[in-house]
PDB file of C-alpha atoms in Angstrom:
ATOM      1  CA  MET A   1      92.071   9.816 111.767  1.00  0.00           C
ATOM      2  CA  GLN A   2      92.526   6.218 111.543  1.00  0.00           C
ATOM      3  CA  LYS A   3      96.107   6.185 112.658  1.00  0.00           C
ATOM      4  CA  LEU A   4      95.121   8.240 115.749  1.00  0.00           C
ATOM      5  CA  ASP A   5      92.105   6.119 116.489  1.00  0.00           C
ATOM      6  CA  PHE A   6      94.275   3.288 116.448  1.00  0.00           C
ATOM      7  CA  TRP A   7      96.467   4.397 119.520  1.00  0.00           C
ATOM      8  CA  LEU A   8      93.469   5.476 121.253  1.00  0.00           C
ATOM      9  CA  ARG A   9      91.757   2.092 120.762  1.00  0.00           C
ATOM     10  CA  ASN A  10      94.960   0.056 121.769  1.00  0.00           C
ATOM     11  CA  PRO A  11      96.610   1.032 124.725  1.00  0.00           C
ATOM     12  CA  ASP A  12      99.258  -1.667 124.695  1.00  0.00           C
ATOM     13  CA  TYR A  13     100.715  -0.234 121.187  1.00  0.00           C
ATOM     14  CA  LEU A  14     100.346   3.326 122.488  1.00  0.00           C
ATOM     15  CA  ALA A  15     102.275   2.329 125.793  1.00  0.00           C
ATOM     16  CA  ASP A  16     104.931   0.770 123.454  1.00  0.00           C
ATOM     17  CA  GLU A  17     105.284   3.664 121.501  1.00  0.00           C
ATOM     18  CA  LEU A  18     105.834   5.629 124.697  1.00  0.00           C
ATOM     19  CA  LEU A  19     108.765   3.211 125.280  1.00  0.00           C
ATOM     20  CA  ASN A  20     110.375   3.814 122.191  1.00  0.00           C
ATOM     21  CA  ASP A  21     110.293   7.403 122.821  1.00  0.00           C
ATOM     22  CA  TYR A  22     111.926   6.785 126.204  1.00  0.00           C
ATOM     23  CA  GLU A  23     114.779   4.544 124.811  1.00  0.00           C
ATOM     24  CA  ARG A  24     115.281   7.356 122.183  1.00  0.00           C
ATOM     25  CA  GLN A  25     115.380  10.200 124.858  1.00  0.00           C
ATOM     26  CA  PRO A  26     115.135   8.654 128.501  1.00  0.00           C
ATOM     27  CA  ASP A  27     112.621  10.996 130.092  1.00  0.00           C
ATOM     28  CA  PRO A  28     111.181   9.363 133.280  1.00  0.00           C
ATOM     29  CA  LEU A  29     107.770  10.744 132.276  1.00  0.00           C
ATOM     30  CA  LEU A  30     107.573   8.653 129.226  1.00  0.00           C
ATOM     31  CA  LEU A  31     108.334   5.552 131.344  1.00  0.00           C
ATOM     32  CA  ASP A  32     105.650   6.343 133.993  1.00  0.00           C
ATOM     33  CA  LEU A  33     102.998   7.295 131.322  1.00  0.00           C
ATOM     34  CA  ALA A  34     103.598   3.461 129.742  1.00  0.00           C
ATOM     35  CA  GLY A  35     103.894   2.241 133.367  1.00  0.00           C
ATOM     36  CA  ARG A  36     100.361   3.514 134.304  1.00  0.00           C
ATOM     37  CA  ILE A  37      98.975   1.986 131.178  1.00  0.00           C
ATOM     38  CA  LEU A  38     100.666  -1.474 131.209  1.00  0.00           C
ATOM     39  CA  GLY A  39     100.556  -1.846 135.176  1.00  0.00           C
ATOM     40  CA  SER A  40      96.508  -1.691 134.787  1.00  0.00           C
ATOM     41  CA  GLU A  41      93.975  -3.704 132.960  1.00  0.00           C
ATOM     42  CA  GLU A  42      93.723  -0.745 130.395  1.00  0.00           C
ATOM     43  CA  PRO A  43      94.922  -2.770 127.529  1.00  0.00           C
ATOM     44  CA  GLU A  44      92.738  -5.652 128.005  1.00  0.00           C
ATOM     45  CA  ILE A  45      89.575  -3.525 129.044  1.00  0.00           C
ATOM     46  CA  ASN A  46      89.825  -0.457 126.704  1.00  0.00           C
ATOM     47  CA  ALA A  47      90.972  -2.401 123.916  1.00  0.00           C
ATOM     48  CA  ILE A  48      88.800  -2.167 120.632  1.00  0.00           C
ATOM     49  CA  PRO A  49      90.158  -4.376 117.906  1.00  0.00           C
ATOM     50  CA  MET A  50      90.751  -3.036 114.379  1.00  0.00           C
ATOM     51  CA  VAL A  51      91.384  -4.677 111.000  1.00  0.00           C
ATOM     52  CA  ARG A  52      94.762  -4.399 108.967  1.00  0.00           C
ATOM     53  CA  TYR A  53      94.075  -2.915 105.482  1.00  0.00           C
ATOM     54  CA  LEU A  54      95.929  -1.751 102.612  1.00  0.00           C
ATOM     55  CA  PHE A  55      97.090   1.240 104.584  1.00  0.00           C
ATOM     56  CA  GLY A  56      96.860   0.012 108.166  1.00  0.00           C
ATOM     57  CA  ALA A  57      94.525  -0.158 110.878  1.00  0.00           C
ATOM     58  CA  TYR A  58      91.257   0.492 109.562  1.00  0.00           C
ATOM     59  CA  GLU A  59      87.523   0.620 110.422  1.00  0.00           C
ATOM     60  CA  HIS A  60      84.620   2.291 108.622  1.00  0.00           C
ATOM     61  CA  LEU A  61      84.257   5.633 110.479  1.00  0.00           C
ATOM     62  CA  ASP A  62      80.951   6.338 109.247  1.00  0.00           C
ATOM     63  CA  ARG A  63      79.228   3.971 111.464  1.00  0.00           C
ATOM     64  CA  ALA A  64      80.982   5.471 114.809  1.00  0.00           C
ATOM     65  CA  LEU A  65      80.716   8.983 114.014  1.00  0.00           C
ATOM     66  CA  SER A  66      77.056   8.920 112.812  1.00  0.00           C
ATOM     67  CA  VAL A  67      76.014   8.964 116.747  1.00  0.00           C
ATOM     68  CA  LEU A  68      77.794  12.375 116.770  1.00  0.00           C
ATOM     69  CA  VAL A  69      77.031  13.859 113.223  1.00  0.00           C
ATOM     70  CA  ALA A  70      73.297  13.086 113.259  1.00  0.00           C
ATOM     71  CA  PRO A  71      72.744  15.202 116.478  1.00  0.00           C
ATOM     72  CA  ARG A  72      75.317  18.088 115.189  1.00  0.00           C
ATOM     73  CA  LEU A  73      77.989  17.265 118.165  1.00  0.00           C
ATOM     74  CA  LEU A  74      80.370  16.530 115.375  1.00  0.00           C
ATOM     75  CA  VAL A  75      80.732  18.275 111.728  1.00  0.00           C
ATOM     76  CA  VAL A  76      82.803  16.260 109.007  1.00  0.00           C
ATOM     77  CA  ALA A  77      84.213  18.634 106.157  1.00  0.00           C
ATOM     78  CA  SER A  78      85.517  16.786 103.317  1.00  0.00           C
ATOM     79  CA  GLN A  79      88.043  18.371 100.619  1.00  0.00           C
ATOM     80  CA  ARG A  80      87.286  17.236  97.141  1.00  0.00           C
ATOM     81  CA  GLY A  81      89.403  16.836  94.199  1.00  0.00           C
ATOM     82  CA  ALA A  82      88.754  17.671  90.572  1.00  0.00           C
ATOM     83  CA  SER A  83      87.092  14.565  89.956  1.00  0.00           C
ATOM     84  CA  GLY A  84      85.091  14.905  93.152  1.00  0.00           C
ATOM     85  CA  GLN A  85      86.831  12.122  94.890  1.00  0.00           C
ATOM     86  CA  VAL A  86      87.429  12.943  98.844  1.00  0.00           C
ATOM     87  CA  ILE A  87      90.997  13.924  99.260  1.00  0.00           C
ATOM     88  CA  LYS A  88      90.917  14.353 102.803  1.00  0.00           C
ATOM     89  CA  ASP A  89      88.223  15.012 105.942  1.00  0.00           C
ATOM     90  CA  SER A  90      88.446  17.531 108.893  1.00  0.00           C
ATOM     91  CA  TYR A  91      86.419  16.688 112.054  1.00  0.00           C
ATOM     92  CA  TYR A  92      85.296  19.568 114.084  1.00  0.00           C
ATOM     93  CA  LEU A  93      83.716  19.233 117.591  1.00  0.00           C
ATOM     94  CA  THR A  94      80.504  21.575 117.590  1.00  0.00           C
ATOM     95  CA  GLU A  95      80.019  23.963 120.621  1.00  0.00           C
ATOM     96  CA  LYS A  96      77.184  21.653 121.232  1.00  0.00           C
ATOM     97  CA  GLY A  97      79.487  18.490 121.021  1.00  0.00           C
ATOM     98  CA  ARG A  98      81.933  20.102 123.734  1.00  0.00           C
ATOM     99  CA  ASN A  99      79.226  21.024 126.054  1.00  0.00           C
ATOM    100  CA  VAL A 100      77.990  17.251 125.806  1.00  0.00           C
ATOM    101  CA  ALA A 101      81.282  16.263 126.176  1.00  0.00           C
ATOM    102  CA  ASP A 102      81.985  18.623 129.319  1.00  0.00           C
ATOM    103  CA  GLN A 103      78.716  17.543 130.989  1.00  0.00           C
ATOM    104  CA  ALA A 104      79.171  13.626 130.321  1.00  0.00           C
ATOM    105  CA  THR A 105      82.650  14.186 132.089  1.00  0.00           C
ATOM    106  CA  ALA A 106      81.401  15.853 135.206  1.00  0.00           C
ATOM    107  CA  GLN A 107      78.657  13.698 135.871  1.00  0.00           C
ATOM    108  CA  PHE A 108      80.810  10.426 134.825  1.00  0.00           C
ATOM    109  CA  PRO A 109      84.272  11.301 135.982  1.00  0.00           C
ATOM    110  CA  GLU A 110      85.724   8.043 134.303  1.00  0.00           C
ATOM    111  CA  LEU A 111      85.071   9.246 131.015  1.00  0.00           C
ATOM    112  CA  ALA A 112      88.023  11.551 131.586  1.00  0.00           C
ATOM    113  CA  TRP A 113      90.167   8.767 130.480  1.00  0.00           C
ATOM    114  CA  TYR A 114      89.261   9.305 126.796  1.00  0.00           C
ATOM    115  CA  THR A 115      90.379  13.075 126.990  1.00  0.00           C
ATOM    116  CA  GLU A 116      93.498  12.144 128.672  1.00  0.00           C
ATOM    117  CA  ARG A 117      94.209   9.365 126.256  1.00  0.00           C
ATOM    118  CA  ALA A 118      93.452  11.343 123.205  1.00  0.00           C
ATOM    119  CA  LEU A 119      95.613  14.347 124.746  1.00  0.00           C
ATOM    120  CA  LEU A 120      98.255  11.454 124.804  1.00  0.00           C
ATOM    121  CA  VAL A 121      97.859  10.196 121.228  1.00  0.00           C
ATOM    122  CA  ARG A 122      98.027  13.842 119.921  1.00  0.00           C
ATOM    123  CA  ALA A 123     101.481  14.653 121.572  1.00  0.00           C
ATOM    124  CA  LEU A 124     102.579  11.268 120.106  1.00  0.00           C
ATOM    125  CA  ALA A 125     101.666  12.389 116.650  1.00  0.00           C
ATOM    126  CA  GLU A 126     102.685  16.116 116.763  1.00  0.00           C
ATOM    127  CA  ALA A 127     106.242  14.241 117.844  1.00  0.00           C
ATOM    128  CA  THR A 128     105.881  11.854 114.844  1.00  0.00           C
ATOM    129  CA  GLY A 129     105.230  14.713 112.433  1.00  0.00           C
ATOM    130  CA  HIS A 130     101.506  14.359 112.504  1.00  0.00           C
ATOM    131  CA  THR A 131     101.030  13.644 108.729  1.00  0.00           C
ATOM    132  CA  ALA A 132      99.175  10.146 107.996  1.00  0.00           C
ATOM    133  CA  LEU A 133     102.274   8.837 105.992  1.00  0.00           C
ATOM    134  CA  ALA A 134     104.664   9.584 109.389  1.00  0.00           C
ATOM    135  CA  LEU A 135     101.997   7.824 111.346  1.00  0.00           C
ATOM    136  CA  ARG A 136     101.736   4.934 109.251  1.00  0.00           C
ATOM    137  CA  LYS A 137     105.454   4.483 109.041  1.00  0.00           C
ATOM    138  CA  ARG A 138     105.755   4.855 112.731  1.00  0.00           C
ATOM    139  CA  GLN A 139     102.921   2.202 113.171  1.00  0.00           C
ATOM    140  CA  TYR A 140     104.628  -0.205 110.559  1.00  0.00           C
ATOM    141  CA  LEU A 141     107.380  -0.471 112.538  1.00  0.00           C
ATOM    142  CA  GLN A 142     105.819  -2.536 114.942  1.00  0.00           C
ATOM    143  CA  ARG A 143     106.279  -6.115 114.004  1.00  0.00           C
ATOM    144  CA  ASP A 144     103.002  -7.647 115.272  1.00  0.00           C
ATOM    145  CA  TYR A 145     101.299  -4.713 113.327  1.00  0.00           C
ATOM    146  CA  ALA A 146     103.262  -5.174 109.939  1.00  0.00           C
ATOM    147  CA  GLN A 147     102.851  -8.826 110.134  1.00  0.00           C
ATOM    148  CA  THR A 148      99.046  -9.009 110.401  1.00  0.00           C
ATOM    149  CA  PRO A 149      97.750 -10.293 107.458  1.00  0.00           C
ATOM    150  CA  LEU A 150      95.231  -8.055 105.539  1.00  0.00           C
ATOM    151  CA  GLY A 151      91.829  -8.312 106.829  1.00  0.00           C
ATOM    152  CA  ALA A 152      92.956 -10.081 110.040  1.00  0.00           C
ATOM    153  CA  ILE A 153      92.586  -8.093 113.485  1.00  0.00           C
ATOM    154  CA  ILE A 154      95.947  -6.735 114.757  1.00  0.00           C
ATOM    155  CA  PRO A 155      96.781  -8.665 117.526  1.00  0.00           C
ATOM    156  CA  SER A 156      97.495  -7.186 121.182  1.00  0.00           C
ATOM    157  CA  ILE A 157     101.045  -6.740 122.337  1.00  0.00           C
ATOM    158  CA  ALA A 158     100.419  -6.074 125.803  1.00  0.00           C
ATOM    159  CA  ASP A 159     102.478  -9.100 127.401  1.00  0.00           C
ATOM    160  CA  ARG A 160     105.450  -8.200 125.244  1.00  0.00           C
ATOM    161  CA  ALA A 161     105.271  -4.608 126.003  1.00  0.00           C
ATOM    162  CA  ARG A 162     104.965  -5.228 129.942  1.00  0.00           C
ATOM    163  CA  GLU A 163     108.102  -7.543 129.690  1.00  0.00           C
ATOM    164  CA  ARG A 164     109.802  -4.557 127.733  1.00  0.00           C
ATOM    165  CA  LEU A 165     108.556  -2.071 130.575  1.00  0.00           C
ATOM    166  CA  THR A 166     109.865  -4.488 133.195  1.00  0.00           C
ATOM    167  CA  ARG A 167     113.338  -4.343 131.607  1.00  0.00           C
ATOM    168  CA  LEU A 168     113.405  -0.574 131.073  1.00  0.00           C
ATOM    169  CA  GLN A 169     112.183  -0.047 134.856  1.00  0.00           C
ATOM    170  CA  SER A 170     114.800  -2.350 136.138  1.00  0.00           C
ATOM    171  CA  ALA A 171     117.566  -0.696 134.087  1.00  0.00           C
ATOM    172  CA  ALA A 172     116.283   3.045 135.009  1.00  0.00           C
ATOM    173  CA  LEU A 173     116.451   1.746 138.674  1.00  0.00           C
ATOM    174  CA  GLY A 174     120.251   0.717 137.887  1.00  0.00           C
ATOM    175  CA  GLY A 175     119.514  -2.970 137.389  1.00  0.00           C
ATOM    176  CA  ASN A 176     121.496  -5.124 134.668  1.00  0.00           C
ATOM    177  CA  ALA A 177     118.408  -5.714 132.320  1.00  0.00           C
ATOM    178  CA  ALA A 178     118.008  -3.196 129.460  1.00  0.00           C
TER     179      ALA A 178
END
């Protein structure tokens, strides 16, 4: 969950991952999606910083999810090992939660951004292998992410990602930058 949350909360890293995928397999849609993110103020406005901890980006989920769990909009099911230690948490949006989300999005269309980004993050995760280890390895390929000291806020890469986008767009249009 933390790995997915990181890309949702850090649009600059999400866009840079789309650029990575574009370089592996040049699909104009990937370049367009990254361009929409980086061509706006989304990386600055929608960024919610996270701290680098032992296994990557981290935040206590209990605080953030409590506002959804208390009114039964979300249910958390924990799988425990023989010692009683939590091995895995699964998160389920309840029918009531879905109704509230649908009503909120209908009343405030700008909230559709969260659904759009969550679907993009999900697609990126599925293409990566969707395991926490695969996502962790992919995120640690980002130099700025990997070099962030433990306990420090993971810095923005928006400027670097925008420069990279410009080079790739130029190359796609037949320019000489790559």
